Amino acid sequence: MDSAAPGIMRTKSDQLEMGGGMQSLSRTASAEAIAAAEINGGSSLSRKSSSGKKVMGSSPGRKGGHHIRKSRSAQLKLDLEDVSSSAALSRASSASLGFSFSFTGFTAPPEDIIADVRPFSDDDNVDPEAGGRRKRLISEPTLPIYLKFTEVRYKVILKGVTTSTEKEILNSITGSASPGEVLALMGPSGSGKTTLLSLLGGRISGNTIEGSITYNDEPYNKSLKRRIGFVTQDDVLFAHLTVRETLTYTALLRLPKTMTKQQKEGRAMDVIYELGLERCQDTMIGGSFVRGVSGGERKRVCIGNEIIINPSLLFLDEPTSGLDSTTALRTVQMLHDIAEAGKTVVTTIHQPSSRLFHKFDKLILLGKGSLLYFGKASEAMVYFSSIGCSPLIAMNPAEFLLDLANGNISDVSVPSELDDRVQTENLGSDTRNDKPSSKDVHEYLVEAYETRVADKEKKKLLQPLPISEDLKVTISSPKRDWGASWWQQYSILFRRGLKERRHDYLSWMRITQVIATAIILGLLWWHSDSTTPKGLQDQAGLLFFIAVFWGFFPVFTAIFTFPQERAMLNKERAVDMYRLSAYFMARTTSDLPLDLFLPIIFLIIVYFMAGLRQSTEPFFLSMLTVFLSIIAAQGLGLAIGATLMDIKKATTLASVTVMTFMLAGGFFVKRVPAFISWVRYISFNYHTYRLLLKVQYDHIPRSSYVINLDNGVKEVGAMIAMVFGYRLLAYISLRRMKIPNGA
């Protein structure tokens, strides 16, 4: 220690004498700290000072660490005598870092390295999972929309066997949200948060809605769809598309026609970098059975799908559910960045952390469908303290508010007025309750808000908006604008459908199933002989199996098409992403290349192994017949799935229908009673079987297995009628399906 003391004294004097020489290093190292001080205030500065302690504490050598602490104390003392501002404190910390490295024999780090040793701050724009910096959200000009809702009530009708009852979901909800604000809807499960959010977003319509919801003092209309972004609670995304493909297809379909394809694709890439998704942009989204991006990245992709159109209003249903606290905090900070660009953000939130709670500008607290509080989030605790409800122990404000909304007053002071009410009730009853029930607490909170705050907030909503009449007229335009023409929508959806479903259609399991079946058939009918009656009978059985197999297979594949995509269809149709006709045509035609790939392999194996008619024309005619059967059977599956929209019901109906068509196909029963013979004419198995018999045995004299088919035009016409008829039925069923916003 004796030898170290002179060194310490010299260090102090060196700092005084060399102040001019090292001052530039101090200022350079603290440049970023000074900039951050002007933006973030003194709280971030104190964290930067603590960062210097951590970095210097990690220097090698016990004696070196001792010198660093002494040197840091001397420099802090010197600078604090000169200046007292928070910026000077930041410079003192940075200068101390530079002197400490010099004293211990290390070279002072460059400016960029010193900047990178800052601690993790709430205000930094950082990708929470990649750990790297990302650029700040683009502040694009957007039409400001002021959201107001007054006395909103919503009821649902519960239909019983004999009677119907009404259940009230929301009761007299009043509030507002302005551009640049984040409004949080809080409340326990079942309190009506999602219902209120859906009402404000125009996703619910009907006669059971009462009250007023206005956007710049105008009611909701369909033209608002292109100005509203709605992020649902469930992440509805295609599992086999990558992040970049998902956002690119959204941009191509939703952005206005005035933008070129390159501009739209550029916007998608901008959103990827804005949301910190560049690391996973080529990773598949994933799902239940497909490994993909993480939960936080999925949520950011969903948000990106909505902010890509630069909406004026952004609604989010529990965007932090299932995320860890750090990722949830980053998500809410991102919502703040979006709001700062002049957008109005409304989100439901479930059990936020204390840090998360303080990020909100306004708060609505719901309990059993009633309004318990509306106002600034920072004033919520003050309000509840004013009505006698204060936490008895230190707790998360959000946890305290949710306990009150649930009627739980454990660790909460009981208001004297509520206590008096409970005592009065005890006088007139046999049972004695020392504590108020949850019903008593709920009634007290509702009554307190209505008497103290409600009238004042309603008066605020009557004040005129600070916008011109031209802006009000802009959002009331009834014209519906599509982001792309019909043909563009069709081609984009066609490409998207091919990319999404190629993984299912061309999976090794399905390919193995078809090839294995073909090989087994080829072995069982190995080089069958059609010159003898017995061989002819055997080949007729093979042809009937081919007709049944390629009728059965497409039906049960197509059944799942629309029921599985119902959530995606509802989501995209609710925002007018494309026309239903364009989606239907793209969805049905994009399956054809995939549906026709496996039958080609199947027929090549079976045809030559079984020794069917060895000629070019019969081979290709047989293949065309099977193709026609597949397209007709696929239409039946689409019609059943679109009509029922329930996989279990659709599978049951399809099983009965396909079995009936098979029995009426002409192989098992040849003399069908007249009153039910009409079934065979709507059976694609029947027409396919007859066409295959004609193709294979048209050159053979008529026998019991080879019937007179004329030229087969009737069968082909019937099959073509089925192709279009079943699909028309499917389209009509989809058109009649209810979209959440009534579109």
XYZ file of C-alpha atoms in Angstrom, residues 192-435:
244
model
C -65.187 -7.094 -22.297
C -61.771 -5.807 -23.447
C -61.693 -7.664 -26.758
C -65.362 -6.894 -27.444
C -64.774 -3.168 -26.918
C -61.676 -3.263 -29.121
C -63.617 -5.053 -31.872
C -66.414 -2.493 -31.652
C -63.974 0.405 -31.930
C -62.223 -1.286 -34.860
C -65.492 -1.812 -36.744
C -65.233 -5.608 -36.484
C -68.689 -6.038 -34.886
C -71.942 -4.739 -36.299
C -75.584 -5.381 -35.542
C -78.711 -4.143 -33.821
C -77.418 -5.016 -30.352
C -74.970 -2.070 -30.328
C -75.960 1.182 -28.675
C -74.078 4.435 -28.206
C -71.843 6.527 -30.407
C -68.441 5.671 -31.935
C -66.957 8.372 -34.152
C -63.743 8.891 -36.101
C -63.068 12.617 -36.488
C -66.739 13.074 -35.490
C -67.846 10.834 -38.381
C -69.428 7.347 -38.030
C -67.683 4.210 -39.254
C -67.734 3.468 -42.976
C -65.986 0.983 -45.228
C -63.483 3.541 -46.515
C -61.934 3.531 -43.021
C -60.657 -0.007 -43.569
C -57.604 1.263 -45.416
C -56.812 3.602 -42.505
C -57.234 1.062 -39.695
C -54.800 -1.666 -38.681
C -56.124 -4.466 -36.484
C -53.767 -7.006 -34.880
C -55.739 -9.958 -33.527
C -54.824 -11.860 -30.400
C -54.077 -15.029 -32.354
C -51.157 -14.900 -34.772
C -52.933 -15.769 -38.032
C -50.092 -16.380 -40.490
C -49.143 -18.909 -43.164
C -46.735 -21.362 -41.584
C -44.648 -22.148 -44.682
C -44.020 -18.593 -45.867
C -40.934 -16.708 -44.745
C -41.097 -13.393 -42.904
C -40.091 -11.471 -46.012
C -42.609 -13.293 -48.223
C -45.410 -12.669 -45.720
C -44.794 -8.920 -45.550
C -44.112 -8.624 -49.293
C -47.424 -10.247 -50.259
C -49.219 -7.982 -47.775
C -47.555 -4.920 -49.294
C -48.406 -5.960 -52.858
C -52.077 -6.485 -51.982
C -52.778 -3.657 -49.512
C -50.662 -0.696 -50.579
C -52.329 1.679 -53.083
C -52.160 1.209 -56.835
C -50.225 4.458 -57.202
C -47.118 2.702 -55.860
C -45.023 0.535 -58.160
C -44.143 -3.073 -57.389
C -40.590 -2.058 -56.482
C -41.858 0.619 -54.103
C -44.167 -1.848 -52.389
C -41.395 -4.403 -51.995
C -39.153 -1.635 -50.665
C -41.788 -0.720 -48.082
C -41.877 -4.344 -46.936
C -38.116 -4.353 -46.442
C -38.330 -1.052 -44.555
C -40.828 -2.583 -42.143
C -38.572 -5.615 -41.668
C -35.692 -3.370 -40.598
C -37.935 -1.099 -38.551
C -39.216 -4.032 -36.504
C -35.800 -5.650 -36.129
C -36.699 -8.710 -38.213
C -33.741 -8.610 -40.608
C -32.061 -11.563 -38.888
C -35.046 -13.871 -39.483
C -36.371 -12.434 -42.748
C -35.651 -15.673 -44.655
C -36.957 -17.962 -41.889
C -40.348 -19.644 -42.215
C -43.060 -18.382 -39.871
C -43.717 -21.900 -38.576
C -46.668 -23.356 -36.730
C -47.758 -26.283 -34.586
C -45.854 -28.849 -36.661
C -43.343 -26.605 -38.422
C -40.393 -25.018 -36.673
C -40.106 -21.308 -37.349
C -39.528 -17.917 -35.765
C -39.930 -17.188 -32.063
C -43.108 -15.916 -30.422
C -41.852 -12.345 -30.206
C -40.880 -12.343 -33.869
C -44.283 -13.765 -34.864
C -46.005 -10.981 -32.967
C -43.839 -8.371 -34.682
C -44.669 -9.878 -38.081
C -48.381 -9.515 -37.250
C -47.829 -5.894 -36.282
C -45.790 -5.366 -39.454
C -48.693 -6.672 -41.550
C -50.770 -3.761 -40.249
C -48.303 -0.872 -39.994
C -47.106 -1.542 -43.538
C -50.114 0.452 -44.822
C -49.249 3.400 -42.544
C -52.600 3.291 -40.697
C -54.052 6.253 -38.836
C -55.590 3.956 -36.231
C -53.907 0.832 -34.902
C -55.798 -1.657 -32.728
C -53.987 -4.521 -31.007
C -55.557 -7.345 -29.002
C -53.173 -8.407 -26.227
C -49.928 -7.949 -28.207
C -47.784 -8.975 -25.213
C -49.511 -12.268 -24.363
C -47.077 -15.176 -24.292
C -43.998 -12.934 -24.403
C -41.331 -12.541 -21.742
C -41.158 -9.246 -19.860
C -38.274 -7.814 -21.895
C -39.839 -8.610 -25.271
C -43.198 -7.312 -24.037
C -41.554 -4.051 -22.977
C -39.913 -3.683 -26.377
C -43.237 -4.338 -28.097
C -44.979 -1.593 -26.120
C -42.037 0.761 -26.733
C -42.485 0.065 -30.432
C -46.161 1.045 -30.110
C -44.991 4.325 -28.583
C -42.737 4.918 -31.577
C -45.704 4.277 -33.878
C -47.889 6.691 -31.901
C -45.202 9.376 -32.026
C -45.563 9.386 -35.818
C -49.075 10.842 -35.378
C -51.031 7.612 -35.168
C -53.691 6.619 -32.629
C -52.912 3.323 -30.897
C -55.463 1.343 -28.864
C -54.449 -1.959 -27.266
C -55.802 -4.437 -24.779
C -53.305 -5.573 -22.185
C -53.338 -8.466 -19.742
C -51.296 -8.379 -16.530
C -48.645 -5.834 -17.577
C -45.502 -5.350 -15.535
C -45.005 -2.102 -13.632
C -42.532 -0.831 -16.244
C -45.019 -1.687 -18.969
C -47.866 0.085 -17.181
C -46.025 3.403 -17.097
C -45.587 3.332 -20.889
C -49.292 3.982 -21.513
C -50.710 7.474 -22.014
C -54.354 6.696 -21.267
C -56.061 3.842 -19.469
C -59.529 2.296 -19.470
C -60.206 -0.134 -16.623
C -63.126 -2.496 -17.153
C -64.848 -4.746 -14.648
C -67.762 -7.018 -15.596
C -68.437 -4.873 -18.642
C -68.624 -1.595 -16.704
C -66.240 1.347 -16.740
C -64.208 1.689 -13.540
C -61.707 4.292 -14.722
C -60.843 6.340 -17.782
C -58.086 8.918 -17.820
C -54.343 9.269 -17.810
C -52.550 6.100 -16.770
C -50.197 8.105 -14.568
C -53.156 9.436 -12.570
C -54.933 6.118 -12.000
C -53.356 5.447 -8.594
C -54.097 9.010 -7.468
C -57.760 8.612 -8.438
C -58.260 5.341 -6.577
C -56.498 6.768 -3.550
C -58.961 9.666 -3.627
C -61.893 7.258 -3.316
C -60.246 5.397 -0.444
C -58.645 2.457 -2.267
C -54.905 2.372 -1.660
C -52.473 -0.565 -1.602
C -51.319 -1.462 1.894
C -48.098 -2.958 0.572
C -45.817 -2.055 -2.337
C -47.213 -3.678 -5.466
C -47.406 -3.363 -9.222
C -50.019 -0.685 -10.107
C -51.490 -2.938 -12.789
C -51.835 -5.802 -10.313
C -53.539 -3.459 -7.849
C -56.017 -2.259 -10.488
C -56.823 -5.787 -11.664
C -57.454 -6.863 -8.066
C -59.923 -4.017 -7.684
C -61.611 -4.890 -10.992
C -62.018 -8.465 -9.718
C -63.456 -7.229 -6.418
C -60.439 -8.493 -4.479
C -59.488 -6.063 -1.685
C -56.806 -8.128 -0.002
C -53.891 -5.840 0.902
C -56.072 -2.880 -0.099
C -57.535 -0.285 2.224
C -61.334 -0.419 2.445
C -63.079 2.952 1.890
C -65.076 4.106 4.892
C -68.152 4.608 2.731
C -67.982 1.018 1.505
C -67.342 -0.257 5.017
C -70.392 1.630 6.307
C -72.496 0.139 3.548
C -71.396 -3.394 4.489
C -72.144 -2.761 8.154
C -75.605 -1.502 7.252
C -76.279 -4.632 5.232
C -75.131 -6.807 8.142
C -77.749 -5.240 10.415
C -80.586 -6.494 8.279
C -79.255 -10.017 7.633
C -78.615 -13.124 9.690
C -75.147 -13.714 8.289
C -72.318 -11.313 9.112
C -69.583 -10.418 6.649
C -66.670 -8.387 7.917
C -65.294 -7.709 4.451
